[in-house]
Short mmCIF file of C-alpha atoms in Angstrom, two decimals:
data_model
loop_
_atom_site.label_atom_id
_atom_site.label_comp_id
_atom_site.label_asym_id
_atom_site.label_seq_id
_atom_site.Cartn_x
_atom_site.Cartn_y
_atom_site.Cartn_z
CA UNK A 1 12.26 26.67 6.25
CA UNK A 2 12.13 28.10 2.83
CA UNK A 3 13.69 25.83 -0.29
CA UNK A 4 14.40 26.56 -3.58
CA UNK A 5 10.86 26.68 -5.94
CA UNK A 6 12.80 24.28 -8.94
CA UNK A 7 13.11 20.95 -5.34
CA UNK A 8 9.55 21.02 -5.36
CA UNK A 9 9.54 19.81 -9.20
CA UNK A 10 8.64 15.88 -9.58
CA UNK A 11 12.08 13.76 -9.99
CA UNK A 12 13.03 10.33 -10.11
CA UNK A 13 14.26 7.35 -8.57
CA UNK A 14 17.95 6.70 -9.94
CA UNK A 15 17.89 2.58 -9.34
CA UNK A 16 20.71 0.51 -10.37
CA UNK A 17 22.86 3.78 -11.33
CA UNK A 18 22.72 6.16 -8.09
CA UNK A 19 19.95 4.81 -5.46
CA UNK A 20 19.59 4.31 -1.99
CA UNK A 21 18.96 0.30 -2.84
CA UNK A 22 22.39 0.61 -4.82
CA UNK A 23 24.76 1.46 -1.29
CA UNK A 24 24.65 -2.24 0.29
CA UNK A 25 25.11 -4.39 -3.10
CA UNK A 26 28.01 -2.04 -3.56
CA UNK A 27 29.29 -2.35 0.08
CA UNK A 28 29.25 -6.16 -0.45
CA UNK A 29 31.44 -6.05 -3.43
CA UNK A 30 34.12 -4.06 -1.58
CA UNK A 31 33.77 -6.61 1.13
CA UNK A 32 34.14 -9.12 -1.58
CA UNK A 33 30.83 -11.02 -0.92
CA UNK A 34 30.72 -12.84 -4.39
CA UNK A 35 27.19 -11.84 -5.65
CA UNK A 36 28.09 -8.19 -4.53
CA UNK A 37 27.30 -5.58 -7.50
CA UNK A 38 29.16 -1.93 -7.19
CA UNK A 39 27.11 0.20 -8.68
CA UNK A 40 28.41 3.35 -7.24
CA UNK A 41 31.96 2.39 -7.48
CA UNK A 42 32.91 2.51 -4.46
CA UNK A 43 35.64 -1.06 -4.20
CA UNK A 44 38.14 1.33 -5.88
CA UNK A 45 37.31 4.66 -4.27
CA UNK A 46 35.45 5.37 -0.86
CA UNK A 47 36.00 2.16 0.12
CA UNK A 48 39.31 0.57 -1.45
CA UNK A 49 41.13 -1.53 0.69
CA UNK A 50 38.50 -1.24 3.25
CA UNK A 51 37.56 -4.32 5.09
CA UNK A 52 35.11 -3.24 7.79
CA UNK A 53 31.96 -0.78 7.04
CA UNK A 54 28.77 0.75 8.81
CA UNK A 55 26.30 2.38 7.37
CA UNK A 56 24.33 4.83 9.45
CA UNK A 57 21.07 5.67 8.72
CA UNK A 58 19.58 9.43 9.70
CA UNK A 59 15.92 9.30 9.45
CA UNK A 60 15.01 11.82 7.19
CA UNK A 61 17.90 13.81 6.42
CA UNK A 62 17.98 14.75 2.74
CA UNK A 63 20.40 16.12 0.81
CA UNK A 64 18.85 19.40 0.69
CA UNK A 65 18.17 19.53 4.16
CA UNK A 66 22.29 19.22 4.91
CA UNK A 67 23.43 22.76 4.18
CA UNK A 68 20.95 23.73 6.93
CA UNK A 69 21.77 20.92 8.96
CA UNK A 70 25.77 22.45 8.77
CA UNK A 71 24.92 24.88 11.16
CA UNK A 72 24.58 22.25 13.97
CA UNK A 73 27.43 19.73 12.65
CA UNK A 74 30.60 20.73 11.90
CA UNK A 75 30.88 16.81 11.06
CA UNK A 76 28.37 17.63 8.22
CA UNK A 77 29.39 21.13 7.67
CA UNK A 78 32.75 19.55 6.67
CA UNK A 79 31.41 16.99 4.20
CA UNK A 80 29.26 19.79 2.37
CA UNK A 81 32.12 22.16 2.15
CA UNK A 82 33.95 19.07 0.89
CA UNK A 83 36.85 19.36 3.65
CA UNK A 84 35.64 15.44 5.10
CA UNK A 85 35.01 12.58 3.43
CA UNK A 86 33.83 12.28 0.52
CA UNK A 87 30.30 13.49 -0.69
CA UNK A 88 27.22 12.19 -3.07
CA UNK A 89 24.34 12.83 -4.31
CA UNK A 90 21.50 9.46 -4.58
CA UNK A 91 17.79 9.09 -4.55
CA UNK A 92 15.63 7.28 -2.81
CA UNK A 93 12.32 5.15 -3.90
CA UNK A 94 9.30 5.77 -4.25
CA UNK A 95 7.16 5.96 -2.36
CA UNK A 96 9.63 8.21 0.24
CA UNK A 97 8.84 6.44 3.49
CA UNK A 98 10.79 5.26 6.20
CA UNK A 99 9.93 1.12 5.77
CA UNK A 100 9.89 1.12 2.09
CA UNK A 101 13.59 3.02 1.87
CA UNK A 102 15.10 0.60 4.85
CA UNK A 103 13.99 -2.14 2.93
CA UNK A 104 15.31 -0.68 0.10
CA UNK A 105 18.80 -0.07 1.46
CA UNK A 106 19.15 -3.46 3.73
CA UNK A 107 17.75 -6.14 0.58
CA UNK A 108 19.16 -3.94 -2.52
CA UNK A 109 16.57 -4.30 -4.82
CA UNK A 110 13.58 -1.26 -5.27
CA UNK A 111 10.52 -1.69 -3.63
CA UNK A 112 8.59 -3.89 -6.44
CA UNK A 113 10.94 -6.54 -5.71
CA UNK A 114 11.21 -6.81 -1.85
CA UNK A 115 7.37 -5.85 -1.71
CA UNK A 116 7.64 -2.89 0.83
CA UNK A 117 5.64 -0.70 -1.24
CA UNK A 118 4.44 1.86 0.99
CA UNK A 119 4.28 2.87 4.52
CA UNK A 120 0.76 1.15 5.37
CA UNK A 121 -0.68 -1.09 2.45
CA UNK A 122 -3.96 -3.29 2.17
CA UNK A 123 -3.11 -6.71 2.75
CA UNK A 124 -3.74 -7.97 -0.64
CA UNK A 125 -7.54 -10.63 -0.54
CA UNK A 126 -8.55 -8.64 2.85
CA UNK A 127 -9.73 -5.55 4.22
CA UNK A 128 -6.89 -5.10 6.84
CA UNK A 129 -4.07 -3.13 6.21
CA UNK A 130 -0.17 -3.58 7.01
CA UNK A 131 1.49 -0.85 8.91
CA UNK A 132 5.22 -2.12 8.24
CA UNK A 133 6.77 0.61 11.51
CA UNK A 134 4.13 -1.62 13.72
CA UNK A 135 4.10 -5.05 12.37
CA UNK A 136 3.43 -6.97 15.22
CA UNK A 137 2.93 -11.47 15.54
CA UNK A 138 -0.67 -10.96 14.09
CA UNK A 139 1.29 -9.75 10.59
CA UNK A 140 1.85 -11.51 7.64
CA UNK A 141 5.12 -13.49 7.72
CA UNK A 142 7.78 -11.48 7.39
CA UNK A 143 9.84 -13.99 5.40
CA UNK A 144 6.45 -14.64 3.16
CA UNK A 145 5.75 -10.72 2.71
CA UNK A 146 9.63 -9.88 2.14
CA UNK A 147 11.32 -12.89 0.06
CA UNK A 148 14.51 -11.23 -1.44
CA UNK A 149 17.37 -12.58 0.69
CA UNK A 150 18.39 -9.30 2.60
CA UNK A 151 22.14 -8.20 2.21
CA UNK A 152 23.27 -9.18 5.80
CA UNK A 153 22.55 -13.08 4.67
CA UNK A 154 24.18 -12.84 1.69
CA UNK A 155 27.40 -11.00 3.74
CA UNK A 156 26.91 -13.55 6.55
CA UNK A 157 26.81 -16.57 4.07
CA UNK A 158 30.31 -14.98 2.33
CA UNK A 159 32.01 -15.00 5.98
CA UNK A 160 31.25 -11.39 6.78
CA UNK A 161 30.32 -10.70 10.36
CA UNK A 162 26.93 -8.72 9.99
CA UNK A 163 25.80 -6.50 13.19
CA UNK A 164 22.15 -4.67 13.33
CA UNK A 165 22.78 -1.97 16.39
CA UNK A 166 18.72 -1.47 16.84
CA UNK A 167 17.13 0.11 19.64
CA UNK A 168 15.20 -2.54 22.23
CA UNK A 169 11.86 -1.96 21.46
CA UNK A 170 12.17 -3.32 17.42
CA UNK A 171 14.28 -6.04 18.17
CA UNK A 172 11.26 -8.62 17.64
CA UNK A 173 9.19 -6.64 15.11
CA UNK A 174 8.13 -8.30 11.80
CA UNK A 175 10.36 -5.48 10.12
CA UNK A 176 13.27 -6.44 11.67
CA UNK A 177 12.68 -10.01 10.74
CA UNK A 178 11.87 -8.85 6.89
CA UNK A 179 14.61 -6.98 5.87
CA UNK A 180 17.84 -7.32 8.73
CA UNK A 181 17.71 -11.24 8.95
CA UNK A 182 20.90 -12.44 8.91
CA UNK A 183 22.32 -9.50 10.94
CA UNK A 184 23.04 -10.51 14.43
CA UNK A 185 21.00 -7.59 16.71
CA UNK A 186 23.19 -5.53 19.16
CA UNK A 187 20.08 -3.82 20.91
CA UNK A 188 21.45 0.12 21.68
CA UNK A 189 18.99 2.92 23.54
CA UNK A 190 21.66 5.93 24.04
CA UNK A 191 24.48 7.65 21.35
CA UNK A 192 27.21 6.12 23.94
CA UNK A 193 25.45 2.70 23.87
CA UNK A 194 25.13 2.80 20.07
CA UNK A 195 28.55 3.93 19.38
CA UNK A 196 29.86 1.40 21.75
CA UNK A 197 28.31 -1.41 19.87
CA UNK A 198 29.40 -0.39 16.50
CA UNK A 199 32.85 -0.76 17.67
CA UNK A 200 32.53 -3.97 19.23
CA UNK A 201 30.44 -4.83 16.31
CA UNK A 202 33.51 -3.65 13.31
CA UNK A 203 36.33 -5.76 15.55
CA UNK A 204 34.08 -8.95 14.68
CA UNK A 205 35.99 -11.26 12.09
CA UNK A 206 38.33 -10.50 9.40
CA UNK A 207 35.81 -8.56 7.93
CA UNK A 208 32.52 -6.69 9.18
CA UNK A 209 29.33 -5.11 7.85
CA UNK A 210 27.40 -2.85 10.59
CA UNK A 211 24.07 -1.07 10.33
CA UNK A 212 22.68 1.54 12.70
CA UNK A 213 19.99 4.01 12.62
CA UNK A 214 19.02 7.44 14.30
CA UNK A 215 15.50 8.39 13.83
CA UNK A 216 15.30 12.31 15.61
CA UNK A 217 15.83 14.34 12.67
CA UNK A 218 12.77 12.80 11.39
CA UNK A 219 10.87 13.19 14.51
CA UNK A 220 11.58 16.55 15.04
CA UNK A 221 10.64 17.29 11.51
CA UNK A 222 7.06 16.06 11.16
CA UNK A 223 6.31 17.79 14.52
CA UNK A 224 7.98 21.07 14.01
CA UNK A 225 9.51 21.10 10.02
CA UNK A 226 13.01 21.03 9.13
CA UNK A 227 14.73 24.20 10.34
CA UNK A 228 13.10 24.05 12.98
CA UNK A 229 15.22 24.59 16.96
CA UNK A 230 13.84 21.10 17.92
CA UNK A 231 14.91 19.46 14.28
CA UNK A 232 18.53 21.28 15.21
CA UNK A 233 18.58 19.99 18.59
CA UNK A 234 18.00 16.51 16.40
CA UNK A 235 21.06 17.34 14.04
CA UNK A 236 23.89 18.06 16.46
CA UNK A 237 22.76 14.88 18.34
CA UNK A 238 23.79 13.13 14.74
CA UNK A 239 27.11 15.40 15.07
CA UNK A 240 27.62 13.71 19.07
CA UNK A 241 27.28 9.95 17.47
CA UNK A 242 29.59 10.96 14.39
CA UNK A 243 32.01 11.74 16.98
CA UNK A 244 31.54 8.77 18.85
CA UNK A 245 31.96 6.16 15.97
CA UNK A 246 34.20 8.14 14.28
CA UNK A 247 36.60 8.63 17.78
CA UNK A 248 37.85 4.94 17.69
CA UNK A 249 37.35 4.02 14.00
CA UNK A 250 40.17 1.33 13.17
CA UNK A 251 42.13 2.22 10.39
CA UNK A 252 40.70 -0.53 7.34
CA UNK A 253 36.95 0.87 8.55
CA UNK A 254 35.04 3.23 7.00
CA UNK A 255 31.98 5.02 7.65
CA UNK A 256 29.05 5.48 5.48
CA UNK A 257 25.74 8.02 6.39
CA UNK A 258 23.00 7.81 3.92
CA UNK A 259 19.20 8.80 4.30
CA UNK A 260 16.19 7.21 3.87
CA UNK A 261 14.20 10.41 2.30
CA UNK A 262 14.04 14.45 2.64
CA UNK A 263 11.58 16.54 4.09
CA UNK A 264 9.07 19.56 3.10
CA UNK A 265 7.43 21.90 4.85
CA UNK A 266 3.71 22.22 4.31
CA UNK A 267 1.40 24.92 5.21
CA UNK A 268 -1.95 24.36 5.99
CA UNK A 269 -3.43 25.69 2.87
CA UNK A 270 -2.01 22.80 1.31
CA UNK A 271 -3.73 20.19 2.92
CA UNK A 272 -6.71 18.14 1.41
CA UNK A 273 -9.07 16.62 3.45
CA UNK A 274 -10.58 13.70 2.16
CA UNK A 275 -13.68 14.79 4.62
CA UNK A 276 -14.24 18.05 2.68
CA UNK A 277 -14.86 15.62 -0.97
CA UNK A 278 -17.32 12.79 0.66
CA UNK A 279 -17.84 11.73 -3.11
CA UNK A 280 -14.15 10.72 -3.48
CA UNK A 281 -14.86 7.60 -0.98
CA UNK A 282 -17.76 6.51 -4.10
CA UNK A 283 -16.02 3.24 -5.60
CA UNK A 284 -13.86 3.16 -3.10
CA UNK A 285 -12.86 0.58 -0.01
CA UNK A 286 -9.84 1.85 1.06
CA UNK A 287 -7.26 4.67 1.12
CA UNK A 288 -4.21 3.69 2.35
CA UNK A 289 -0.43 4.96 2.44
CA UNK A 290 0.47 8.32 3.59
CA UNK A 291 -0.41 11.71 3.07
CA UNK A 292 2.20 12.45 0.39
CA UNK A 293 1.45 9.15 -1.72
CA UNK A 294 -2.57 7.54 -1.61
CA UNK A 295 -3.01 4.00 -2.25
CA UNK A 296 -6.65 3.99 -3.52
CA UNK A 297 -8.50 0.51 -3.38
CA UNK A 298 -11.79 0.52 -5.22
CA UNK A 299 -14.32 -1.65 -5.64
CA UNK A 300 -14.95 -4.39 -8.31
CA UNK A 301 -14.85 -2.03 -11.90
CA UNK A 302 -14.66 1.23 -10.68
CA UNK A 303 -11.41 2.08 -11.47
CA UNK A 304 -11.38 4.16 -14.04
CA UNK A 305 -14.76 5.77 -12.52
CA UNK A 306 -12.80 6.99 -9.43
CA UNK A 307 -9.40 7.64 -11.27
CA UNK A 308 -11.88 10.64 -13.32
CA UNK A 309 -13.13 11.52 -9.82
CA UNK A 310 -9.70 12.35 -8.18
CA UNK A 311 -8.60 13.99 -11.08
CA UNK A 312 -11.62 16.29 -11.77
CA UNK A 313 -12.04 17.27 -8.13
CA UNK A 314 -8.46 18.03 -7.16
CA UNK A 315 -6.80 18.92 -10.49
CA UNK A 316 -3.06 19.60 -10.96
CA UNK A 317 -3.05 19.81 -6.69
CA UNK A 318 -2.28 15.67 -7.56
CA UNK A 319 -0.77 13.24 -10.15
CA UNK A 320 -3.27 11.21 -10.43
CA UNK A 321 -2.18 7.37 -11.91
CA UNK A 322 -3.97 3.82 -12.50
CA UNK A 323 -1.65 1.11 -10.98
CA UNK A 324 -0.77 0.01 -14.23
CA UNK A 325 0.44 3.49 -15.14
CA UNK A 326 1.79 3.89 -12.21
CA UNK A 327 3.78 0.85 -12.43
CA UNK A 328 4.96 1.82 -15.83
CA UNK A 329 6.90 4.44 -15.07
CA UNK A 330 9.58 2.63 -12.84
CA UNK A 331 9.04 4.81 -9.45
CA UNK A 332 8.99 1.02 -7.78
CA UNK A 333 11.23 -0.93 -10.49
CA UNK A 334 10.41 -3.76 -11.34
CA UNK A 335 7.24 -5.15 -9.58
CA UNK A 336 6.95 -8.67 -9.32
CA UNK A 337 3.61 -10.13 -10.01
CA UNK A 338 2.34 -11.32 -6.05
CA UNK A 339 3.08 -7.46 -4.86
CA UNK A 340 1.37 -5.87 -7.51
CA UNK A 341 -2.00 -6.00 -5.64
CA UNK A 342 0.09 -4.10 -2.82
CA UNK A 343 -0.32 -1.60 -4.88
CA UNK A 344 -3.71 1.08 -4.75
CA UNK A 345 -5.58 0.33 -8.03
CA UNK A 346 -5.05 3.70 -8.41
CA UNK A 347 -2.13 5.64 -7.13
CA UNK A 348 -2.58 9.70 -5.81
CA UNK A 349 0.84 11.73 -5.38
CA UNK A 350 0.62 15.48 -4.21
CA UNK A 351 1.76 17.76 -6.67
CA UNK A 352 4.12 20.35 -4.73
CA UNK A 353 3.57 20.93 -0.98
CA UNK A 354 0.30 19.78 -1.22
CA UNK A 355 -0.78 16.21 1.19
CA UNK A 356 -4.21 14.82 1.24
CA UNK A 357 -5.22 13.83 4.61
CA UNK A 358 -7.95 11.46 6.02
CA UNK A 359 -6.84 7.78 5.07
CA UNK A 360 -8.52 5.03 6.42
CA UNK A 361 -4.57 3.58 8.14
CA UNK A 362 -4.22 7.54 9.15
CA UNK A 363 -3.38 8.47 12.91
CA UNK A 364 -4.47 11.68 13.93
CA UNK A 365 -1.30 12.94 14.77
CA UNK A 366 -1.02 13.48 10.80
CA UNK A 367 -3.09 16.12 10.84
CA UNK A 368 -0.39 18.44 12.94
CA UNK A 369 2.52 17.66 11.00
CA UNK A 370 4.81 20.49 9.84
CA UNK A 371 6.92 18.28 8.05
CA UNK A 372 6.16 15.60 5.06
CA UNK A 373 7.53 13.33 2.61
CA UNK A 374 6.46 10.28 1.08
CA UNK A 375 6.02 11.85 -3.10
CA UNK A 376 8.52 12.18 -5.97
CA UNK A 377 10.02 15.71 -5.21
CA UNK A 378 13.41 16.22 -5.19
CA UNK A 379 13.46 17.62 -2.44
CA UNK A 380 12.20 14.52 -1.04
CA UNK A 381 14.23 12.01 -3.37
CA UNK A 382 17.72 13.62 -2.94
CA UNK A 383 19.00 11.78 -0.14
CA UNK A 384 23.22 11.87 0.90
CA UNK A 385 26.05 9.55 0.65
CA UNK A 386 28.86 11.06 2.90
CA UNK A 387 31.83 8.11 3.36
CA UNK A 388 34.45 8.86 5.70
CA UNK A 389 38.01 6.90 6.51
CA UNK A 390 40.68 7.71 8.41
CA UNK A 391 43.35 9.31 6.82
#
């Protein structure tokens, strides 16, 4: 799928004015949850005089990726022609992974603060390493790891019933625990299931928050890129389960779709192997992350040795940042001081299409991708805000 040359430019994460950790604060202030902060306005537009909401989450749909996406919804087709609902334009954190954007959007504060800083981190005094999509008992504590109160406690403690529809199999995961606590968990495999459970989930109470989540798109785009006939076949399943919640929707609801990050295509040209540059791994005792965003560990004093290395050897192919310049240029917000060490001592970003594979958390699966994200692109940082209500 080809994209316009100017999304693969570097952008930047919009928190506290148009970010993916801005929806649910705002959300709770239309609900009128007392600590609720809207951001994006929404208590006197999308949402005014709303008392029930849910937020749907579509694994990796960007805002780039929705004019292609039209072609298999005419649900989305609508909102980008502006005919349905009402359409926006947010970013997402950095780094552009699935568990650091959830926890984004179900805490409400960027990544620094709720400590979800990537998709597989060291485990800060150890040499084991956190995948947050498979954080099983042996984990850290979820309530430890992620302190910030997540937005379904603060709703719940305000009197607003809070529903999580989640499919089975992550209903006792640590990530579940760390960032949808509070949320009572309505456990949905199929689009009829999940639909069926958001309804019986928004006629909860006097007023309601829901979440759900459909994870396809995503799929389908790692294994065959965005564009692709099995990344359609993903989309117009999102079109069947707009139809289902929206069939139904009572009359003070209204529905919100956001993303968790975008998607590029990368050739195979573009991909660094870490095998190829053996003297990358000097200094070193761990590379962690994802493809699209390294988390280097090194050993005691070699930071600024292995910093020169990365830079020298792979040039403009990667930004190539010390943690404390890293941290200094807001892409997590604020970072509070216990997840700091969550973050590499020196952080590696691919520049354009380009990925760097052969981390020590990597499955080899990653090596077949089509599809990427995980960096500072716009393409990859755009993400929707589509609200719809009926009329």
């Amino acid at each position: 799928m080809e994209i316009d040359a100017e999304l693969y430019e570097p952008a930047s994460p919009r928190y506290g004015e148009a970010a993916l950790s801005d929806i649910l604060p705002s959300v709770l202030a239309a609900l009128k949850v007392p600590d609720g902060n809207d951001v994006l306005g929404l208590a006197d537009a999308e949402l005014a005089d709303i008392r029930r909401v849910v937020v749907l989450l579509v694994d990796g749909l960007g805002y780039h990726l929705l004019r292609e996406a039209a072609a298999s919804s005419e649900y989305l087709a609508a909102a980008v022609d502006g005919e349905l609902g009402t359409l926006r334009e947010l970013t997402t954190n950095y780094p552009s992974t699935t568990p650091t954007s959830i926890a984004s959007l179900n805490t409400g504060v960027a990544p620094g603060q709720h400590g979800l800083t990537g998709f597989t981190v060291n485990i800060p005094g150890t040499e084991d390493m956190l995948t947050h999509i498979a954080w099983g008992p042996d984990g850290p504590d979820p309530r430890s790891w992620q302190p910030v109160p997540t937005c379904y406690e603060r709703a719940a403690a305000a009197g607003v019933a809070t529903t999580i529809v989640h499919r089975p199999e992550f209903v006792d995961a640590g990530l579940t625990e760390a960032i949808f606590r509070g949320g009572a968990i309505a456990p949905a495999d199929s689009l009829a299931e999940t639909a069926q459970e958001v309804h019986k989930a928004l006629s909860q109470g006097d007023r309601s928050l829901v979440y759900c989540y459909y994870g396809y798109v995503d799929k389908r785009g790692h294994g065959y890129g965005p564009g692709s006939a099995p990344w359609h076949a993903a989309v117009a399943n999102v079109n069947r389960l707009l139809r289902l919640i929206t069939n139904g929707l009572p009359a003070d609801a209204a529905l919100l779709v956001t993303a968790d990050h975008g998607m590029i295509e990368v050739p195979r040209e573009d991909h660094i192997d870490l095998a190829d540059h053996p003297h990358l791994r000097d200094g070193v005792r761990l590379v962690v992350g994802e493809p699209r965003s390294r988390y280097v560990h090194t050993r005691p004093g070699a930071v600024a040795d292995v910093a020169a290395a990365w830079r020298e050897t792979l040039g403009d192919r990667v930004e190539v940042l010390t943690r404390d310049e890293a941290v200094a240029t807001g892409r997590f917000g604020t970072v509070t001081p216990e997840h700091l060490p969550r973050i590499g001592d020196v952080v590696v970003t691919g520049n354009r299409r380009h990925v760097i594979i052969g981390g020590d958390s990597d499955i080899p699966p990653l090596n077949s991708f089509v599809g990427f994200h995980g960096g500072l692109t716009a393409a990859e940082l755009a993400i929707p805000l589509w609200s719809y209500r009926v009329s």
